[in-house]
Tab-separated table of C-alpha atoms in Angstrom:
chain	number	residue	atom	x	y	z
V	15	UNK	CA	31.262	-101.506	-8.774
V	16	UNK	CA	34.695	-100.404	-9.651
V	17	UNK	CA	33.904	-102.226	-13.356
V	18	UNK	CA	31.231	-99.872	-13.783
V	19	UNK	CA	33.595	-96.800	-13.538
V	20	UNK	CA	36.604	-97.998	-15.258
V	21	UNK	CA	39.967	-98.666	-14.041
V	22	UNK	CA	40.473	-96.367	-11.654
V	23	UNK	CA	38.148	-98.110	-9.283
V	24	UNK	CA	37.619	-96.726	-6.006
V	25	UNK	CA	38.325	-93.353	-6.249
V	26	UNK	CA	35.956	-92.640	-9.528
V	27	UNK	CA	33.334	-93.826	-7.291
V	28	UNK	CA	34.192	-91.413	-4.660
V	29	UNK	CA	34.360	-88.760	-7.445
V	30	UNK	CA	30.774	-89.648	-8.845
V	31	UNK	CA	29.052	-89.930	-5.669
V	32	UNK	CA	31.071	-86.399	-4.445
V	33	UNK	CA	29.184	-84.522	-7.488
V	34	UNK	CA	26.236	-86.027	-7.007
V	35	UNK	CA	25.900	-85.363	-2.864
V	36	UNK	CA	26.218	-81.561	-3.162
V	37	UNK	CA	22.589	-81.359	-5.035
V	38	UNK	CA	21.018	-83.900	-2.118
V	39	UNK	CA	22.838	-82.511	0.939
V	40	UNK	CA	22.327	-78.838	0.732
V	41	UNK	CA	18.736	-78.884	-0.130
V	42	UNK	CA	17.987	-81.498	2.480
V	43	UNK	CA	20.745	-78.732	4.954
V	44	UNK	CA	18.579	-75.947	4.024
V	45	UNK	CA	15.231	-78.054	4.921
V	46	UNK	CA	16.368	-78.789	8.044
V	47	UNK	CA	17.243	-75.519	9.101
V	48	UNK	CA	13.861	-74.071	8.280
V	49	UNK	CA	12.122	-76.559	10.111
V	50	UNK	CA	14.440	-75.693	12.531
V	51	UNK	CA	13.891	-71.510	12.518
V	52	UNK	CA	10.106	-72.470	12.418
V	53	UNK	CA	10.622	-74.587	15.440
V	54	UNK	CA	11.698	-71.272	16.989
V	55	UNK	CA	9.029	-69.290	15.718
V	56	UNK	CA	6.577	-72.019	17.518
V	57	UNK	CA	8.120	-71.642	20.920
V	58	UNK	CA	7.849	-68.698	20.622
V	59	UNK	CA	4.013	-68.570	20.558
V	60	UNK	CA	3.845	-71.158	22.966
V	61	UNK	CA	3.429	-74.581	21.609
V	62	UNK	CA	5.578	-77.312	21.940
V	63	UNK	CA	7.879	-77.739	18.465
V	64	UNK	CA	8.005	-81.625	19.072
V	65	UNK	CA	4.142	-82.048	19.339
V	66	UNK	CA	3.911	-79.883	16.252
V	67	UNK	CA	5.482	-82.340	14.396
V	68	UNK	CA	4.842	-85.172	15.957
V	69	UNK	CA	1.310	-83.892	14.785
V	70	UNK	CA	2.511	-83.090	11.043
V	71	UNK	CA	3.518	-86.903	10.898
V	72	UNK	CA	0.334	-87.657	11.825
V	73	UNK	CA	-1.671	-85.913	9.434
V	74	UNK	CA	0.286	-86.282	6.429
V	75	UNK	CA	2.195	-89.730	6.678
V	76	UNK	CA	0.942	-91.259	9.997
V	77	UNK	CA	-1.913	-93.571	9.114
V	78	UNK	CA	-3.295	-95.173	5.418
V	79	UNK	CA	-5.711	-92.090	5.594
V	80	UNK	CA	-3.339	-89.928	5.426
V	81	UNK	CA	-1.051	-91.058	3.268
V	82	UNK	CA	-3.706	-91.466	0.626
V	83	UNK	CA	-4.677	-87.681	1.523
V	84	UNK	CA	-1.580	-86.244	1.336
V	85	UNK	CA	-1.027	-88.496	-2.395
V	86	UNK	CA	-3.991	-86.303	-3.367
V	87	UNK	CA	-2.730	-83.280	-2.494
V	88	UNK	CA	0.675	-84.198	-4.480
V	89	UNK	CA	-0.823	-84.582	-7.195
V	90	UNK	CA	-1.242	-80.806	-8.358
V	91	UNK	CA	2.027	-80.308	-6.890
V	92	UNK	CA	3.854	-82.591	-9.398
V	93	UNK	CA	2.322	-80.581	-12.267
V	94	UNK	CA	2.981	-77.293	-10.621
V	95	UNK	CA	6.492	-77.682	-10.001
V	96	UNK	CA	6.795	-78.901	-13.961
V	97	UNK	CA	5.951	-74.983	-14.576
V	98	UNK	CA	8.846	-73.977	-12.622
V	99	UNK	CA	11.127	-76.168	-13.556
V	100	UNK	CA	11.289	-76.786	-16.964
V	101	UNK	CA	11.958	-72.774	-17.700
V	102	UNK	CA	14.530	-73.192	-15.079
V	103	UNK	CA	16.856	-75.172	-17.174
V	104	UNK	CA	16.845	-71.987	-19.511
V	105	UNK	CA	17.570	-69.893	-17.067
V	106	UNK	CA	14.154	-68.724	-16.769
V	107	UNK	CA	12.710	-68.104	-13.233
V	108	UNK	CA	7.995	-68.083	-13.955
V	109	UNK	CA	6.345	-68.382	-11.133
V	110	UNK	CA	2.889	-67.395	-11.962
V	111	UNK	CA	1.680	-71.217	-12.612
V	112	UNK	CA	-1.354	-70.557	-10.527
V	113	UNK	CA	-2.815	-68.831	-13.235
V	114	UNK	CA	-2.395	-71.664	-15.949
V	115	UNK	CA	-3.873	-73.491	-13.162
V	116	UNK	CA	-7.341	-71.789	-12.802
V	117	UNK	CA	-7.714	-71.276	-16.940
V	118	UNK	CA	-6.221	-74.823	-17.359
V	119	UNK	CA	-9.422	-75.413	-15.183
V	120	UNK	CA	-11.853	-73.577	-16.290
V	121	UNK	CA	-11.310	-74.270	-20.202
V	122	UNK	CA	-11.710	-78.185	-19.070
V	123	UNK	CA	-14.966	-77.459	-17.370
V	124	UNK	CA	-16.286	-75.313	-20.638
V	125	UNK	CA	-15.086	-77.805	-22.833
V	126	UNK	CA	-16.851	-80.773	-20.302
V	127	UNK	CA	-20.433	-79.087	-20.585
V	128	UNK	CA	-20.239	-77.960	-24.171
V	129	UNK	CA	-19.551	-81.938	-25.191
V	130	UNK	CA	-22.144	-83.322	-22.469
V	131	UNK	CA	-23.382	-86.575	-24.479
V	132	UNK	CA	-20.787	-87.728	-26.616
V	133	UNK	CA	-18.527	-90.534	-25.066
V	134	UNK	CA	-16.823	-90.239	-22.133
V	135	UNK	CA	-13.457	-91.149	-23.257
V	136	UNK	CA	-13.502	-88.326	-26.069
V	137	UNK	CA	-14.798	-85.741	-23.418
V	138	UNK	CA	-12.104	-86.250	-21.139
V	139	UNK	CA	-9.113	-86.594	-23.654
V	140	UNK	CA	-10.656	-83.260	-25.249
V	141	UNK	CA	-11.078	-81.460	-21.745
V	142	UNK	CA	-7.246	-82.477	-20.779
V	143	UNK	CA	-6.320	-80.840	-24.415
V	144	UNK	CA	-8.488	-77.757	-23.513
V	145	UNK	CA	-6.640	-77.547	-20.054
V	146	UNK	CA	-3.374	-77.908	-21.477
V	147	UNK	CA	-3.837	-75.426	-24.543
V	148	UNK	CA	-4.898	-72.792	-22.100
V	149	UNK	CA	-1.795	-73.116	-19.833
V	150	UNK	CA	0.355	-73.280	-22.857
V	151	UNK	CA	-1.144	-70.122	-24.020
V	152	UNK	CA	-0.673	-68.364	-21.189
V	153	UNK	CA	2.487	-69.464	-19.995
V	154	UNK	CA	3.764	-69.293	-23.306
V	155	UNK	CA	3.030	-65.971	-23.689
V	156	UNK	CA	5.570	-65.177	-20.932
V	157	UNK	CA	8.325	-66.516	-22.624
V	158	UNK	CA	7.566	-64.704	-26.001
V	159	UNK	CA	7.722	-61.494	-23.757
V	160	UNK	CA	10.565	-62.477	-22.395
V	161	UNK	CA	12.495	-62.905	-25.380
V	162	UNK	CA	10.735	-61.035	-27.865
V	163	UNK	CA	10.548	-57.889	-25.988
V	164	UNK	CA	13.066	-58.274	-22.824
V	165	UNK	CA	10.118	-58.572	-20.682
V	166	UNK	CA	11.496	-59.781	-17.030
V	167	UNK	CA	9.561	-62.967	-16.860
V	168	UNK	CA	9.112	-63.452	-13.170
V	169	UNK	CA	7.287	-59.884	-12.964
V	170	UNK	CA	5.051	-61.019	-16.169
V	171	UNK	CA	3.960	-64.268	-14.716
V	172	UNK	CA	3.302	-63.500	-11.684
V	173	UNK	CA	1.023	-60.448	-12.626
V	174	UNK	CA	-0.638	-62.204	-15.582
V	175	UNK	CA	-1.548	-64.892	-12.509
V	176	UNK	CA	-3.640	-61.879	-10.935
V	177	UNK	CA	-5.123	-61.562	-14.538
V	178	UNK	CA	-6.123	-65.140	-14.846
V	179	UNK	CA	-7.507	-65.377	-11.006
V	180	UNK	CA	-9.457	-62.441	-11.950
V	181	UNK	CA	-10.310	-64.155	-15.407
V	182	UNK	CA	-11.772	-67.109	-14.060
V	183	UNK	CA	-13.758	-64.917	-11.435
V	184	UNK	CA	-15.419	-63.008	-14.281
V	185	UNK	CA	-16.392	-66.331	-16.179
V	186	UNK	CA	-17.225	-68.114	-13.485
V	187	UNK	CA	-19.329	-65.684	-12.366
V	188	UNK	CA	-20.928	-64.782	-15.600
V	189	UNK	CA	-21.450	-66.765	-18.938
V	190	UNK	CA	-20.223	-69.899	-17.202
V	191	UNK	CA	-21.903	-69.849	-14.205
V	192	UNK	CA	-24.721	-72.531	-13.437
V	193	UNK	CA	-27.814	-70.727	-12.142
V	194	UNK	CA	-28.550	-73.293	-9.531
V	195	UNK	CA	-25.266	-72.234	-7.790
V	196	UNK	CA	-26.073	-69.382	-5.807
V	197	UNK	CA	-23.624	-69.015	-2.575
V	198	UNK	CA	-20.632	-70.448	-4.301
V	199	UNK	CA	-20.757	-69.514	-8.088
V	200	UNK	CA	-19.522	-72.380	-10.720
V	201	UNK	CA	-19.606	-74.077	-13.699
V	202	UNK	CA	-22.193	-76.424	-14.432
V	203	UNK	CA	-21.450	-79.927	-13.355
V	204	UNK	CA	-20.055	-82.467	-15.233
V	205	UNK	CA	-21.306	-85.375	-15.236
V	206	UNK	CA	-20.426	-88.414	-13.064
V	207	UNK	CA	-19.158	-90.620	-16.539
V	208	UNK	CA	-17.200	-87.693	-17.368
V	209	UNK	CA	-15.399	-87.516	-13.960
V	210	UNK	CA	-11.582	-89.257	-13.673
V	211	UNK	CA	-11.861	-91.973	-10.797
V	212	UNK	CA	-9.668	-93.241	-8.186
V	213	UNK	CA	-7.061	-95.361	-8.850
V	214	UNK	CA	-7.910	-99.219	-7.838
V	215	UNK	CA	-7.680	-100.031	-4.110
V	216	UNK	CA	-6.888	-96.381	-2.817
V	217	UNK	CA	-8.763	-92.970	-2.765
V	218	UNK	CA	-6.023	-91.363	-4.717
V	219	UNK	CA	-7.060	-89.772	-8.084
V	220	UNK	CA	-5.384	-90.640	-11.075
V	221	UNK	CA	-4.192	-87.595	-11.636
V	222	UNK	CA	-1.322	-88.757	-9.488
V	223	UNK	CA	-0.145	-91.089	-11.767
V	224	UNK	CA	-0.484	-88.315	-14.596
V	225	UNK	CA	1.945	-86.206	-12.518
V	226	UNK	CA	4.321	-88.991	-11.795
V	227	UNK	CA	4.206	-89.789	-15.947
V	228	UNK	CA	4.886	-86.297	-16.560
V	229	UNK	CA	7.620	-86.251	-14.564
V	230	UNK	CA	9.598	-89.114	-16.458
V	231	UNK	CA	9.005	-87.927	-19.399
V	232	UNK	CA	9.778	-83.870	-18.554
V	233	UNK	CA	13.551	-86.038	-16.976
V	234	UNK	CA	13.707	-88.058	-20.621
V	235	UNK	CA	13.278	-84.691	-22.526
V	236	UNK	CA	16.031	-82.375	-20.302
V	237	UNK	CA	18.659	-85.225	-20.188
V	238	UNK	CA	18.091	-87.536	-23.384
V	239	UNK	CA	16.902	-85.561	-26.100
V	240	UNK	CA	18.251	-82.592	-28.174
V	241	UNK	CA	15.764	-79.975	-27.299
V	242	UNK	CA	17.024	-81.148	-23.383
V	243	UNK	CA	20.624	-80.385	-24.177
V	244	UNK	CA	19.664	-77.423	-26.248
V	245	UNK	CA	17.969	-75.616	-23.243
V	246	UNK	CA	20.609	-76.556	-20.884
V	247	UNK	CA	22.833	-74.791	-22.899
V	248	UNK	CA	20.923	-71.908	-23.529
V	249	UNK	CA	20.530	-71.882	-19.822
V	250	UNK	CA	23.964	-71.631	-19.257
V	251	UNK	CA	24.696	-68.826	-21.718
V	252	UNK	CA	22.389	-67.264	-24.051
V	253	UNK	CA	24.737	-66.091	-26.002
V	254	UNK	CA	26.916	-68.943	-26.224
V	255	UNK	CA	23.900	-71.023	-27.615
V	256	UNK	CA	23.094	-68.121	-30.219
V	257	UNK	CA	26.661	-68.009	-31.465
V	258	UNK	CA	26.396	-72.051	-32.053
V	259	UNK	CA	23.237	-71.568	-33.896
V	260	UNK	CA	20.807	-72.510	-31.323
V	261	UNK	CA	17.268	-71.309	-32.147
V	262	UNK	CA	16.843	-69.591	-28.656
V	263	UNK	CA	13.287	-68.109	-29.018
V	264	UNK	CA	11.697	-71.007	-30.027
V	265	UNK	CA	13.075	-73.071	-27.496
V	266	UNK	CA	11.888	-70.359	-24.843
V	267	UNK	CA	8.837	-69.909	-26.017
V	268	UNK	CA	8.522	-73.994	-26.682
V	269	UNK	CA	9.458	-75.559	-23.116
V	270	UNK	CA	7.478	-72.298	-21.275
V	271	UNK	CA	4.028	-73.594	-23.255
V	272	UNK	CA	5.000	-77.006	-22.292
V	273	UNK	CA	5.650	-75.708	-18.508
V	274	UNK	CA	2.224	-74.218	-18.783
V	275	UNK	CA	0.549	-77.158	-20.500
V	276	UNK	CA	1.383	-78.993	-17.208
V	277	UNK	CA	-0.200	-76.586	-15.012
V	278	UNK	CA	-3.043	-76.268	-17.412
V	279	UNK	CA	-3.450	-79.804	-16.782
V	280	UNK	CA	-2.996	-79.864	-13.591
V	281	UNK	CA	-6.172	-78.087	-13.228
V	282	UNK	CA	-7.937	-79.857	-15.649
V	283	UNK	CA	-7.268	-82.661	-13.180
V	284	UNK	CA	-8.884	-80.562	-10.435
V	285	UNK	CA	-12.166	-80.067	-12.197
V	286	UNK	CA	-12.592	-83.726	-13.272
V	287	UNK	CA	-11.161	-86.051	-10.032
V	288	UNK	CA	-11.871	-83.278	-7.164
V	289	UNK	CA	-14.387	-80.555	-7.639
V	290	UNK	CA	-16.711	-81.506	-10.644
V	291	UNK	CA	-16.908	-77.581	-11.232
V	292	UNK	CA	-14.718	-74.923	-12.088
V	293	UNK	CA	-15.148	-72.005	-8.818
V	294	UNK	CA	-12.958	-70.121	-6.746
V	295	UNK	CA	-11.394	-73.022	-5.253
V	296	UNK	CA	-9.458	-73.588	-8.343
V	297	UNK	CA	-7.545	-70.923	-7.015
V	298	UNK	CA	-5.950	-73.122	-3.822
V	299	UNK	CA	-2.427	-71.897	-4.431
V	300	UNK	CA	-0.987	-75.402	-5.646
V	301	UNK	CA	0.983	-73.326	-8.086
V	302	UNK	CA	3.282	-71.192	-5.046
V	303	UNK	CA	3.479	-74.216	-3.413
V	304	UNK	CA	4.693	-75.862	-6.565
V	305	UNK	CA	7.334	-72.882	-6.615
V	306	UNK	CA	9.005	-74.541	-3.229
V	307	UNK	CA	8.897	-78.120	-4.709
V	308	UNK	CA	10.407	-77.382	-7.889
V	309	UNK	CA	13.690	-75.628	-5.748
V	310	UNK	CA	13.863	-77.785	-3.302
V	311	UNK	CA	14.067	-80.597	-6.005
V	312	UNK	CA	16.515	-78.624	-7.766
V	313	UNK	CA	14.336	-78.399	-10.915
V	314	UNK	CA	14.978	-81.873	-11.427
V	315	UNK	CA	11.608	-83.673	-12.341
V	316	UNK	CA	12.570	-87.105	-10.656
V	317	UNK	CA	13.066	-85.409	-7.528
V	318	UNK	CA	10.095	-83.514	-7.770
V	319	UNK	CA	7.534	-86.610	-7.288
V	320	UNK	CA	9.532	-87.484	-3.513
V	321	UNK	CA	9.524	-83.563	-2.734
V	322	UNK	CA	5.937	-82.834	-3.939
V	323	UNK	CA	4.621	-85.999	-1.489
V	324	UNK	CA	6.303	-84.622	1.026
V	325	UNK	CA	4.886	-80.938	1.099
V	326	UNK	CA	1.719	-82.575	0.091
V	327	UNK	CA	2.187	-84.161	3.628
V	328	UNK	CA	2.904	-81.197	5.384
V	329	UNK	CA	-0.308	-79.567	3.240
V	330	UNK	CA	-2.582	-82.032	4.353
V	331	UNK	CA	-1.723	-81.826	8.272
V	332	UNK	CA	-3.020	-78.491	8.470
V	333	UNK	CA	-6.637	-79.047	9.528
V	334	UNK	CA	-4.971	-81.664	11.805
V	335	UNK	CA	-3.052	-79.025	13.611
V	336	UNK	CA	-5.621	-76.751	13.503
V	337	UNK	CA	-7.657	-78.957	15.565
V	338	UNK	CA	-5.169	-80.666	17.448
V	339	UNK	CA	-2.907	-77.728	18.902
V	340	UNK	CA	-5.375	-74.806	18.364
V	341	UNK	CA	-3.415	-73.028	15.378
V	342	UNK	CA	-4.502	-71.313	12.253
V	343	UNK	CA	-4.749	-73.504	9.593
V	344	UNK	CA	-2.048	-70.932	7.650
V	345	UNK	CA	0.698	-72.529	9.974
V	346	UNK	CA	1.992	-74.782	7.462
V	347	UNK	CA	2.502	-71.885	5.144
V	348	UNK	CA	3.880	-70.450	7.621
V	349	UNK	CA	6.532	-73.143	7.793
V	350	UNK	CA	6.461	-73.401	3.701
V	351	UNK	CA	7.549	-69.684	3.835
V	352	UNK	CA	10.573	-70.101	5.889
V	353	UNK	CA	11.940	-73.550	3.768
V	354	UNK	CA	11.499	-71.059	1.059
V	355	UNK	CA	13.657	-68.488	2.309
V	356	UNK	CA	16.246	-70.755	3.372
V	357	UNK	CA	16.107	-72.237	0.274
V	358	UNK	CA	16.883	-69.516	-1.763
V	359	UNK	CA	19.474	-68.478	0.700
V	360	UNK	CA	21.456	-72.249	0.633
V	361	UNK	CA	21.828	-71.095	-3.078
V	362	UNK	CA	24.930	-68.873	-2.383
V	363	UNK	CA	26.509	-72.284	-1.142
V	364	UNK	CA	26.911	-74.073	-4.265
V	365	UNK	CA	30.278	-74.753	-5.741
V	366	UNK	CA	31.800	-73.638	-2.496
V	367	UNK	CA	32.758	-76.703	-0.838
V	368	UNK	CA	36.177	-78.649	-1.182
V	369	UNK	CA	34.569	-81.755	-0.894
V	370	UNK	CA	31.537	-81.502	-3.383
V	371	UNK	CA	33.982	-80.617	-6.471
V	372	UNK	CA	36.514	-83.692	-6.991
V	373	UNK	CA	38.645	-81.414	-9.143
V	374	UNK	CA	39.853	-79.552	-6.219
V	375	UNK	CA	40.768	-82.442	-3.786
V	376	UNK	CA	44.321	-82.307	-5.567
V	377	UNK	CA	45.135	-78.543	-5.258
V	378	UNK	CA	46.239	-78.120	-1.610
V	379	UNK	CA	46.576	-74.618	-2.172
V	380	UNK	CA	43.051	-73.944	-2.202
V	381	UNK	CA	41.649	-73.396	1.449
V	382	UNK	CA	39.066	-76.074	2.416
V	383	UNK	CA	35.534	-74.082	1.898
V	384	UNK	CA	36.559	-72.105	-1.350
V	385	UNK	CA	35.433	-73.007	-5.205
């Protein structure tokens, strides 16, 4: 170990793991604490806070069902939290991803029926394209408000996800809309060679491994390429990267499409492995819950994949607890809500601890607590 940081042995490993801890401890702090304030909030209605959980573990991690359940439900999530993250690193806070979602969807399920007949390899490679230009294109368009015309991007996602909800309503229910479904209007749909399986020996779609792949490579294009380092400094100060001749717009614009490419395809991924149709389901709200997984990782990809399984845990012991301890099935958003609060909270607590910045351990004039 102490060949691996130098000569100074020892202590550079302290130093390394020190700068390292403060991004794992405070998010996993502020985690705890929610759990703990929603632990409150349940004795307060009368159920018991251990069975609660005890019941959570169950449905989301406690047998090979659920585990393979709750892998489902991170799928989406991984793709989701791509949306929020990868703006992040330029400073950038989008949270309407839903809406790429539900386009991202229903272009793949156009795109499905209008090819029905030609090989199934070339359908699904062109309905993932289809998903992905439509997030891209709307997503996108945020970040060429936002820097083109100084439009606030959280504001302009997040309405131009009510847009795209209603979008898909009006398709769905109109030219798209397959007359044989009458209480639940969809697409027509696809058929069974077009639809992505399960991944051998579980019930997991593939789209988990999708999300997992775009994951490393979101991680390889922040922290080894030059478009990476180019948004992280644009991130850090706009005006800085101008001044070094940093083509800011087109790196906004760029790494918001991709952002919404993800969700795009994240949807696509909905249509082919889960529903077979584009409806009103599309519309699950994967894409606010992706919005918690992509702070809680701190926008870093790799973390998003064990943070994504884990609220796709806690997402797929709902109907458990529903049935088990007579609650709404909302209670886990419920308990989503309040990590999210705390969440955004814990951020007033970075870069003002002693023992998280190795620089200060040698100044004994600075009080223990302070940055």
């Amino acid at each position: 170990m102490p060949a691996l940081f130098g000569a100074r042995g020892y202590p550079a490993v302290l130093e390394w793991m020190a700068r390292r801890a403060e991004t794992i401890v405070i998010p996993l702090a502020a985690l705890i604490v929610g759990m703990a304030l929603f632990s409150l909030f349940i004795a307060l209605v009368g159920k018991s806070p251990v069975l609660l959980y005890e019941t959570m573990w169950r449905g989301g991690f406690g047998s090979w069902f659920s585990i393979q359940n709750s892998l489902s439900r991170a799928a989406p999530l991984l793709l989701a939290a791509l949306c929020v993250a990868l703006p992040a690193r330029l400073g950038l806070v989008v949270i309407g991803g839903e809406g790429a979602i539900v386009l991202g969807g229903v272009a793949a399920a156009a795109i499905g029926v209008a090819l029905s007949g030609a090989p199934s390899f070339i359908v699904i490679l062109a309905m993932g394209v289809a998903g992905m230009a439509a997030g891209g294109i709307w997503i996108g368009a945020v970040g060429a408000l936002r820097h083109y015309r100084a439009v606030n991007e959280t504001i302009s996602s997040l309405l131009m996800a009510y847009i795209a909800i209603a979008l898909m309503n009006q398709l769905v229910e109109g030219p798209l809309r397959d007359p044989a479904s009458l209480n639940k209007p969809s697409t027509q749909p696809l058929a069974d060679i077009y639809r992505i399986g399960n991944i051998p020996g579980m019930d997991v779609h593939w789209g988990l491994i999708v999300g997992v792949v775009a994951c490393l490579l979101s991680w390889v294009l922040i922290e080894k390429t030059r478009w990476g380092f180019a948004a992280r400094i644009a991130g850090g100060n706009v005006r800085a990267a101008q001044v070094q001749g940093l083509a800011v717009g087109p790196l906004i614009v760029g790494f918001t499409a991709l952002a919404g490419g993800f969700a795009g395809l994240a949807g696509m991924l909905e249509v082919a492995a889960v529903q077979g149709s584009a409806n009103a389901s599309l519309a699950a709200g994967y894409g606010y819950t992706g919005i918690l997984v992509a702070f809680l990782a701190r926008h870093n990809p790799l973390a998003i994949v064990p943070v994504a399984i884990l609220l796709g845990g806690i997402d797929a012991s709902g109907g458990l607890i529903q049935r088990r301890m007579d609650l709404p099935d909302a209670t886990v958003l419920v308990l989503q809500g309040m990590i999210f609060i705390v969440i955004l909270f814990s951020e007033t607590f970075y870069g003002r601890f002693k023992a998280f910045n190795p620089d200060l351990w040698t100044r004994p004039d600075l009080p223990r607590g302070t940055a």
